[in-house]
């Protein structure tokens, strides 16, 4: 037997750049990795997909040395490695671009970029110097742009911070780069630039592991993709020969049909009306009407004012002039407390900082906005509170060990359901959703869309701020596009394509169209 | 705004949608950069200058070299302690409960002053006294470091406990009396150096310079700030958190020891009541935050805060205002400065 | 939940519980050691003495501190509220006012201190630690100015009203009044934090204030109430203190500051989910008091007592925080 084999293969295959085998990781009661494996061929872009909680992030944390597996092996370029620590990762030639932006908010771009290896490449080993210049050179080399001089990390936009982080990873001249949801915070055009950079890196022989929720990106970029489910790898496929539907089926274990349910509500009385609202310097002269039973989309680039509009409506930013009418009555919303009393609900973009008290339990988070309904004369009715929480957990299908589990232990999708549940418990009338499906897996996405449709059918008004164009076109009745602080166009979703919406977002085109329409209506 | 201004400067690289500050300042602002921090610390400087100007206008002697030197000397103990605490705040983070704090500094000051004076009275030479005082400070720092990093006791509680121990040991040594001390070193430290400035003033400036240089000119600075402000980022950069934090407690203990020597030199004795320094030290280090552009603890900020508090006391004495006012004014100033900072920070966050 | 994970949880529990019960166990050991070494330690007279003289006032101040800690802050001005309450009370008594009215003045002084803190924290968004530090300094000046640099104010022995003596030394059903007040305030604050809507709102503000804001809670009102309540309770301790010694002693309240911070945080680390809580705080105060007393009884001199207390607290903390940490 042994004699027959060698004749056919003269050159052995190069060993995989990375081979992780049968990893097991347990956090408290949950098994985050349950025998997961990942093999990445050298010089390829390898996709890693799976629902939230499927174990992608844990797998990557093992590779980063942030989590120590209880069992399993790891080999780099055929050499087994044991005991990866964060300090060794760089020497092993691995670099990470994490989902969380791991940058010091009070550092300058230069300091953040060179943290931990300030001396490398500088003339005086142990002394700092010229960090700023070197930072500019590096960012220019990889991205061809420059960031504001002397800006601190916390002054940068999320996209700019992302760029700093990626540059930081590339500076170590790694052999393997791991991107964990790199485009989540990027506008479409910024993402395009990132893809070009990744392609350049591949041409230089770099191995890339690319984690994303956006299947379109995976299909476009990756040479191979590993699908994870419930802490295991369930398949490795060629994304170019696999349909999106098939990938989705692998991730969920079943078909996700009807991702975007159409609600069947007829728009009713005006729920929210803005007339000439200005929030300097971000917004000026904003007017629109949102009716009951309507899902109104809102989109725009960073700096378009869409974010500020949402914050101003909820009382987080002061409105300088103009009137806001809620349910037929002029509303002066000075703070979120006022907003909530008028029936407004906000699902904030940053749910871990603004939406959920991570160390409190599910029950305590669910009733946080409706304590008046579960208390009597100031005393909490613990029986009623628990019942309320259990009902919402059931209705929303929140998957957790129980109503007392701290929400930090939940997956992104389940966390978002808790935020929504907090407002459902109040039976709010007007829901402002700021990127409600960011970082949420596809099955939970579908459930959130179903919830939104259900709310609209129940007569609520929905204002949905999103940069996911498919999402906007999928569940909204109309979409308003903001550009540089003003509404430039309005698109009924029936008959609008993602392309035309994208064009309006990027260029502000359509300003005339809307102005002309208004003039003709006035005439 | 003309749309043609968009993306200027990016022609060479189509597809980049980041706003360029030079081409379009308004869009850049809307994009999130509000560089008010500089204005804010400038405001704090102006307030300080205004107060000093008032003193100078009323009492011309205020600005004399001799008086300025006196202020430096009077601020030296508080300043050195504040600088030690600053290092702990930088590396531990400024969250009072979860972050770094060293409440034992005042206790360390008292204990090492007692050790220094006690040995001096027992006829031990200067070098050995200095070594013992600094060693005492280092030992307290070591205890804190072990308690916080090895035993994982929250810094607030750990250093509170070690402060009690220090205060107790100080009493054991001094038996609640004043131990006077005299030696060539004490005479030297208590005397004046070049430019009529007391040697203690130079000591304070030297310590500040040493700390500032190691934070600004070496990678130690960015790393310490990273460990304190964003531990996740520091860990991801492969930095050893516990090493930097332990270092900060040791340095802080050492400054406590040095402050002990300075205080003996200033008073020619070791006296009780060092625990009263606890809150002024904390106040100085936190007040220093407003003198930095990034609103973080800095060496220069703390130095300025200590000198500012020192000149307040001094100015009031010159103006013959009752010193009973000093604490209140100091408190009100902390509140005014911190309040102004918080107000603009709120605008910043929004 | 699968069988495996259920099993794992059962196994994981004891370790966490050991950490949680570290301080009670340490307290127990300390008590056993002292009662063995000093026969007078575990007598009714000594225990009552410690409870009245060392625990009662410290516990009331620590309850005030716990409210602020629960709302996510630290109230460094509890001592100031004690002092100002005491000053107002004794001044009014000295001016011949009835005890009830004087008590009201004392309480109002506390409420004023609390309102000042609330203005700084809730309106001007100053970090509680720094805001109350400012209040502490201003309060210090205020006391210096009103007492000519810090001289005690005594109520002349011939003008001590009977009601004052009852307040300071009276007892109901054989239990000293001060301990009744600890019980009332302890139970009251415990119910407030653990069982009421307001307590839940305080918890939310203290855990993640941004989330409380984004959930539409009236955060400013909550913070205002917390700091006013904290200062008012502390002022009450000041009134009791004055009634006990028939005098106002400047800066006396600050003696309670560090112990109350220590007790509140020891209490926090005792709770299963690391939340500030009243029973834990009281346990912390009791620990401090009995260690000091025990060392006194085993014959350590005053100076070494301080060292011993520090070392014992240190060891207790080390014991309490040893072992595995909850995954954060």
Coordinates of C-alpha atoms in Angstrom, one line a residue, chain C residues 105-292:
Chain C
X105 CA -32.9 73.0 61.5
X106 CA -30.3 70.3 61.6
X107 CA -32.2 68.3 59.0
X108 CA -32.6 71.3 56.8
X109 CA -28.8 71.9 56.9
X110 CA -28.4 68.4 55.7
X111 CA -31.0 68.8 53.0
X112 CA -29.3 72.0 51.9
X113 CA -26.0 70.2 51.6
X114 CA -27.7 67.5 49.6
X115 CA -29.4 70.0 47.3
X116 CA -26.0 71.6 46.6
X117 CA -24.5 68.2 45.7
X118 CA -27.6 67.5 43.6
X119 CA -27.2 70.8 41.8
X120 CA -23.6 69.9 41.0
X121 CA -24.2 66.3 40.0
X122 CA -27.6 66.3 38.3
X123 CA -27.6 69.8 36.8
X124 CA -23.9 70.6 36.1
X125 CA -23.0 66.9 35.4
X126 CA -20.0 67.0 37.6
X127 CA -18.7 63.5 38.6
X128 CA -20.1 62.8 42.1
X129 CA -16.7 62.1 43.5
X130 CA -15.3 65.5 42.5
X131 CA -18.6 67.3 43.2
X132 CA -18.8 66.0 46.8
X133 CA -15.1 66.6 47.2
X134 CA -15.8 70.3 46.4
X135 CA -18.7 70.3 48.9
X136 CA -16.4 68.8 51.5
X137 CA -13.9 71.6 51.1
X138 CA -16.5 74.3 51.1
X139 CA -18.1 72.7 54.2
X140 CA -14.7 72.8 55.9
X141 CA -14.3 76.5 55.3
X142 CA -17.9 77.1 56.4
X143 CA -17.1 75.4 59.7
X144 CA -13.9 77.3 60.2
X145 CA -15.6 80.6 59.5
X146 CA -18.5 80.0 61.9
X147 CA -16.4 78.6 64.7
X148 CA -13.5 80.9 64.5
X149 CA -11.1 78.3 63.1
X150 CA -12.7 75.1 64.5
X151 CA -13.6 75.6 68.1
X152 CA -16.2 73.2 69.5
X153 CA -19.6 74.6 70.5
X154 CA -20.9 73.3 73.8
X155 CA -24.4 73.5 75.2
X156 CA -24.0 74.8 78.7
X157 CA -24.7 72.1 81.2
X158 CA -27.5 74.1 82.9
X159 CA -29.3 74.6 79.6
X160 CA -29.5 71.1 78.3
X161 CA -33.1 70.3 77.6
X162 CA -34.5 67.1 78.9
X163 CA -35.5 66.1 75.3
X164 CA -31.8 66.3 74.3
X165 CA -30.8 63.9 76.9
X166 CA -33.5 61.5 75.8
X167 CA -32.4 61.8 72.2
X168 CA -28.8 61.2 73.1
X169 CA -29.1 58.6 75.8
X170 CA -32.6 57.3 75.9
X171 CA -33.8 53.8 75.2
X172 CA -37.0 52.1 74.2
X173 CA -37.8 48.6 75.4
X174 CA -34.3 48.4 76.8
X175 CA -32.7 49.1 73.4
X176 CA -30.9 52.4 72.9
X177 CA -32.7 54.9 70.7
X178 CA -29.7 55.1 68.3
X179 CA -30.0 51.4 67.6
X180 CA -33.7 51.8 66.9
X181 CA -32.8 54.5 64.4
X182 CA -30.3 52.2 62.7
X183 CA -33.0 49.5 62.5
X184 CA -35.6 51.9 61.1
X185 CA -33.2 53.5 58.6
X186 CA -31.6 50.2 57.7
X187 CA -34.9 48.5 57.0
X188 CA -36.2 51.6 55.3
X189 CA -33.3 52.0 53.0
X190 CA -33.1 48.3 52.3
X191 CA -36.8 48.3 51.2
X192 CA -36.3 51.4 49.2
X193 CA -33.4 50.0 47.2
X194 CA -34.6 46.4 46.9
X195 CA -38.4 46.6 46.7
X196 CA -39.5 49.9 45.3
X197 CA -39.8 51.4 41.8
X198 CA -37.5 54.2 42.9
X199 CA -34.9 51.7 44.1
X200 CA -34.9 50.0 40.6
X201 CA -34.5 53.4 39.0
X202 CA -31.5 54.2 41.3
X203 CA -30.0 50.8 40.3
X204 CA -30.4 51.6 36.6
X205 CA -28.8 55.0 37.0
X206 CA -26.0 53.5 39.1
X207 CA -25.4 50.7 36.7
X208 CA -25.4 52.4 33.4
X209 CA -26.6 56.0 33.4
X210 CA -26.8 56.3 29.7
X211 CA -29.2 53.5 29.5
X212 CA -31.3 55.1 32.2
X213 CA -31.4 58.3 30.1
X214 CA -32.2 56.4 26.9
X215 CA -35.0 54.6 28.7
X216 CA -36.7 57.8 29.6
X217 CA -36.0 57.7 33.3
X218 CA -36.0 61.1 35.0
X219 CA -32.3 60.8 35.8
X220 CA -31.9 64.3 37.2
X221 CA -34.8 63.9 39.6
X222 CA -33.5 60.5 40.7
X223 CA -30.0 61.8 41.4
X224 CA -31.4 64.8 43.2
X225 CA -33.5 62.7 45.5
X226 CA -30.6 60.3 46.2
X227 CA -28.2 63.0 47.2
X228 CA -30.7 64.9 49.3
X229 CA -31.7 61.7 51.1
X230 CA -28.1 60.8 51.6
X231 CA -27.2 64.1 53.1
X232 CA -30.4 64.3 55.2
X233 CA -29.7 60.9 56.8
X234 CA -26.1 61.9 57.4
X235 CA -27.3 65.1 59.1
X236 CA -29.5 63.0 61.3
X237 CA -26.4 61.1 62.4
X238 CA -24.9 64.5 63.2
X239 CA -28.0 65.5 65.3
X240 CA -27.7 62.2 67.2
X241 CA -24.0 62.7 67.7
X242 CA -24.5 66.2 69.2
X243 CA -27.3 64.9 71.4
X244 CA -24.9 62.3 72.7
X245 CA -22.0 64.7 73.5
X246 CA -24.1 67.9 74.1
X247 CA -21.8 69.7 71.7
X248 CA -20.8 70.3 68.2
X249 CA -17.3 69.2 67.4
X250 CA -15.9 70.6 64.1
X251 CA -15.0 68.1 61.4
X252 CA -16.2 65.2 63.6
X253 CA -18.2 63.8 60.7
X254 CA -15.2 63.3 58.6
X255 CA -14.1 60.5 60.9
X256 CA -17.0 58.4 59.5
X257 CA -16.1 59.1 55.9
X258 CA -13.5 56.4 55.1
X259 CA -15.2 53.7 57.2
X260 CA -18.5 54.4 55.4
X261 CA -16.9 54.1 52.0
X262 CA -15.2 50.9 53.1
X263 CA -18.4 49.5 54.5
X264 CA -20.4 50.3 51.4
X265 CA -17.9 48.7 49.1
X266 CA -17.4 45.7 51.3
X267 CA -21.2 45.3 51.2
X268 CA -21.2 45.6 47.4
X269 CA -18.6 42.9 47.0
X270 CA -20.7 40.7 49.3
X271 CA -23.7 40.7 47.1
X272 CA -24.2 37.9 44.6
X273 CA -24.3 40.3 41.6
X274 CA -22.0 42.9 43.1
X275 CA -24.7 45.5 43.8
X276 CA -24.6 48.0 46.7
X277 CA -26.9 46.8 49.4
X278 CA -27.8 47.8 52.9
X279 CA -27.3 44.5 54.8
X280 CA -23.8 44.1 53.4
X281 CA -23.0 47.7 54.3
X282 CA -24.2 47.1 57.9
X283 CA -22.1 44.0 58.1
X284 CA -19.0 46.0 57.0
X285 CA -19.6 48.6 59.7
X286 CA -20.0 45.8 62.3
X287 CA -16.7 44.3 61.1
X288 CA -14.8 47.6 61.5
X289 CA -16.3 48.2 65.0
X290 CA -15.7 44.8 66.5
X291 CA -12.1 44.5 65.2
X292 CA -11.2 47.8 66.8

